Amino acid sequence: MKVLVAVKRVVDYNVKVRVKADNTGVDLANVKMSMNPFCEIGVEEAIRLKEKGIATEVVAVSIGPTAAQEQLRTALALGADRAILVETAEELSSLAVAKLLKAVVDQEQPQLVMLGKQAIDSDNNQTGQMLGALTGYAQGTFASKVEVAGDKVNVIREIDGGLQTVTLNLPAIVTTDLRLNEPRYASLPNIMKAKKKPLETITPDSLGVSTASTVKTLKVEAPATRSAGIKVADVAQLVEKLKNEAKVI
């Protein structure tokens, strides 16, 4: 079974994001970039399926600038067999990413496609679902447990009301949630081996996909600064402030 895992290059989750002075976007100059944490979980799950003897090949794919090879090499160091970079400098919408991934899926013909449920930069939570619609594959989103049994995959999903178990016919798409697993760290020997693993670079044009977006970002602003809290002397003052200032009672 071939598993295709999508990974995204994002600002490291430990970095405080800053908005450009002209409000056109996020300032990425000299900012540490990493693999999206939810994508890391997807890579880890694919590798575990290979270690169990269920998956025979794990292919990592990323869409982005040349620098995204760094995140693909990380995936290779974690245990992926080979990688594909769809190289583009454009800022892509979720639909454009889903179209590019569909073209890669059509070429690679994987039995299982794994994506993070969302990226921590845009927080859209759309690409997996859009890819499912474009491919017609069954999809299990927000997965907290994945079990492959023959030509089916059982996915336990995290939903508002608790947990939901679905059975999907392969090929299928799974988007990963936080509680699915805890990603491993890449060892130094594996990091060195990853440099020799195959990494193919292609372009959207070679896939025959138009990445033109119908969505335009008009302005990016930082969240409003929270005001400092205050201490009240007694319950009566608390009630008065909740009633007259906060107006919540």
C-alpha positions in Angstrom: 0.0 0.0 0.0 1.3 3.4 -1.0 0.7 6.3 1.4 0.9 9.9 0.2 1.5 12.5 2.9 1.1 16.3 2.3 3.3 18.6 4.4 3.3 22.4 4.5 6.0 24.9 5.3 4.8 27.3 8.0 6.2 29.8 10.5 7.5 27.7 13.5 4.8 27.5 16.2 7.3 28.9 18.8 7.7 32.1 16.8 5.6 35.2 17.6 4.1 36.2 14.2 4.4 39.8 13.2 2.4 41.7 10.5 4.1 43.8 7.9 4.0 47.5 8.4 1.8 47.9 5.2 -0.6 45.2 6.4 -0.2 43.2 3.2 0.7 40.0 5.1 2.9 38.3 7.7 6.5 39.3 7.9 8.6 36.2 7.0 12.0 37.9 6.9 14.6 36.0 9.0 11.8 34.0 10.6 12.2 30.3 11.5 10.1 28.0 9.4 9.1 24.5 10.2 6.8 21.7 9.1 3.1 22.3 10.1 2.6 20.3 13.4 -0.6 18.6 12.0 1.4 17.5 9.0 4.1 16.1 11.3 1.4 13.9 12.8 0.4 12.7 9.4 4.0 11.8 8.5 4.3 9.9 11.8 1.2 7.9 11.2 2.2 7.0 7.7 5.6 5.8 9.0 3.9 3.8 11.7 1.8 2.1 9.1 5.0 1.2 7.2 6.6 -0.1 10.4 3.6 -2.4 10.9 4.1 -3.8 7.4 0.8 -2.3 6.2 2.3 0.4 4.0 5.0 -0.4 1.5 6.0 3.1 0.5 5.5 6.6 2.1 5.7 9.6 -0.3 5.9 13.1 1.1 4.6 16.0 -1.1 4.8 19.7 -0.5 3.6 22.7 -2.5 5.6 25.9 -2.1 8.9 27.7 -2.7 12.3 26.0 -3.2 12.9 26.4 0.5 10.1 23.9 1.2 12.7 21.2 0.3 13.9 21.6 3.9 10.5 20.4 5.3 10.5 17.5 2.8 14.0 16.5 3.9 12.7 16.5 7.5 9.9 14.1 6.4 12.5 11.9 4.7 14.6 11.9 7.8 11.6 10.8 9.8 11.1 7.8 7.6 9.4 8.8 4.3 10.9 7.0 1.2 10.8 9.8 -1.3 9.5 13.3 -1.7 7.9 15.5 -4.3 8.0 19.3 -4.4 5.4 21.2 -6.5 7.5 24.4 -6.7 5.7 27.7 -6.8 6.3 31.1 -5.3 2.6 32.1 -5.5 0.4 32.4 -2.4 -2.1 29.7 -3.1 -5.7 29.3 -1.9 -6.9 26.0 -0.4 -8.7 25.1 -3.6 -5.5 25.6 -5.7 -3.6 23.4 -3.3 -6.3 20.7 -3.4 -6.2 20.8 -7.3 -2.4 20.4 -7.3 -2.6 17.5 -4.8 -5.3 15.8 -6.9 -2.9 16.0 -9.9 -0.2 14.4 -7.8 -2.7 11.7 -6.5 -3.6 11.0 -10.1 0.0 10.4 -10.9 1.0 8.5 -7.8 -2.2 6.5 -7.3 -1.8 6.1 -3.5 -4.2 3.9 -1.5 -4.2 6.4 1.4 -3.7 10.1 1.4 -2.9 11.8 4.8 -3.0 15.5 5.5 -3.0 17.6 8.6 -6.5 18.8 9.5 -5.3 22.4 9.1 -2.3 24.6 8.8 -1.4 26.8 11.8 -0.8 29.8 9.5 -4.1 30.1 7.6 -6.2 27.8 9.9 -8.6 27.2 7.0 -9.3 23.4 7.6 -10.4 23.1 3.9 -7.8 21.3 1.8 -8.5 17.7 2.9 -12.2 18.1 2.3 -11.7 19.8 -1.0 -9.3 17.1 -2.1 -12.0 14.5 -1.1 -14.5 16.3 -3.3 -12.2 16.5 -6.3 -11.0 12.9 -6.2 -14.3 11.3 -5.1 -12.4 9.4 -2.4 -14.0 8.6 1.0 -12.7 10.9 3.7 -12.2 10.7 7.5 -11.4 14.1 9.0 -10.1 15.0 12.5 -8.7 11.5 13.0 -7.6 10.5 16.5 -7.1 6.8 15.5 -6.5 5.1 12.2 -6.7 1.3 11.6 -6.2 -0.3 8.2 -8.0 -3.6 7.8 -7.8 -5.2 4.3 -9.3 -2.8 1.7 -10.9 -0.6 4.4 -9.6 1.9 6.9 -11.4 2.6 10.2 -11.1 6.1 11.5 -12.1 7.4 14.9 -13.1 11.1 14.4 -13.1 13.8 17.0 -16.4 15.7 16.7 -18.3 18.2 18.9 -20.4 15.6 20.5 -17.5 13.1 21.3 -16.0 10.4 19.0 -17.4 9.0 15.8 -16.1 5.9 14.1 -16.3 5.6 10.3 -15.2 2.9 7.9 -13.8 4.0 4.6 -13.2 2.0 1.4 -9.7 2.5 0.1 -8.5 4.6 -1.6 -9.3 7.2 1.1 -8.3 10.5 2.5 -7.5 11.1 6.2 -6.9 14.4 8.0 -5.1 14.1 11.3 -5.9 15.6 14.7 -3.7 16.3 17.6 -4.4 13.1 19.6 -3.6 10.7 16.8 0.0 10.3 17.8 3.1 12.0 19.1 5.7 12.6 16.3 9.2 11.3 16.7 12.4 13.3 16.5 14.7 12.7 13.5 18.0 11.1 14.5 21.3 12.4 13.1 22.0 9.2 11.1 18.5 9.5 9.5 19.1 13.2 8.7 22.2 12.3 6.9 20.5 9.4 5.0 17.7 11.8 4.0 20.1 13.8 1.9 20.5 10.9 -0.4 16.8 10.0 -0.7 15.1 11.0 -4.0 13.3 14.4 -4.0 11.5 15.3 -7.3 10.7 18.9 -8.2 7.8 19.6 -10.5 5.7 22.7 -11.4 2.0 23.4 -11.5 2.3 23.9 -15.3 3.7 20.4 -15.7 0.7 19.1 -13.8 -1.6 21.1 -16.0 -3.2 22.9 -13.1 -4.1 26.5 -13.0 -3.5 28.1 -9.6 -5.4 31.3 -10.2 -7.3 32.3 -7.1 -10.8 33.9 -6.9 -9.9 35.1 -3.3 -7.9 38.2 -2.7 -6.4 39.2 0.6 -7.2 42.9 1.2 -5.6 43.4 4.6 -3.8 41.5 7.4 -4.0 42.9 11.0 -2.6 41.7 14.3 -5.2 40.8 17.0 -6.2 43.6 19.3 -4.1 43.8 22.4 -5.9 42.6 25.5 -6.4 45.2 28.2 -5.1 44.4 31.7 -7.5 43.0 34.3 -8.5 44.7 37.5 -9.1 43.6 41.0 -12.4 44.4 42.8 -12.9 44.9 46.5 -16.1 42.9 46.9 -18.9 41.0 45.2 -21.0 44.1 45.0 -18.4 46.0 43.0 -17.9 42.9 40.7 -21.7 42.8 40.0 -21.7 46.6 39.4 -18.9 46.3 36.8 -20.3 43.3 35.1 -23.7 45.1 34.8 -22.6 48.7 33.9 -19.1 48.3 32.2 -19.1 44.7 30.7 -22.9 44.7 30.3 -23.0 41.0 30.5 -25.7 40.8 33.2 
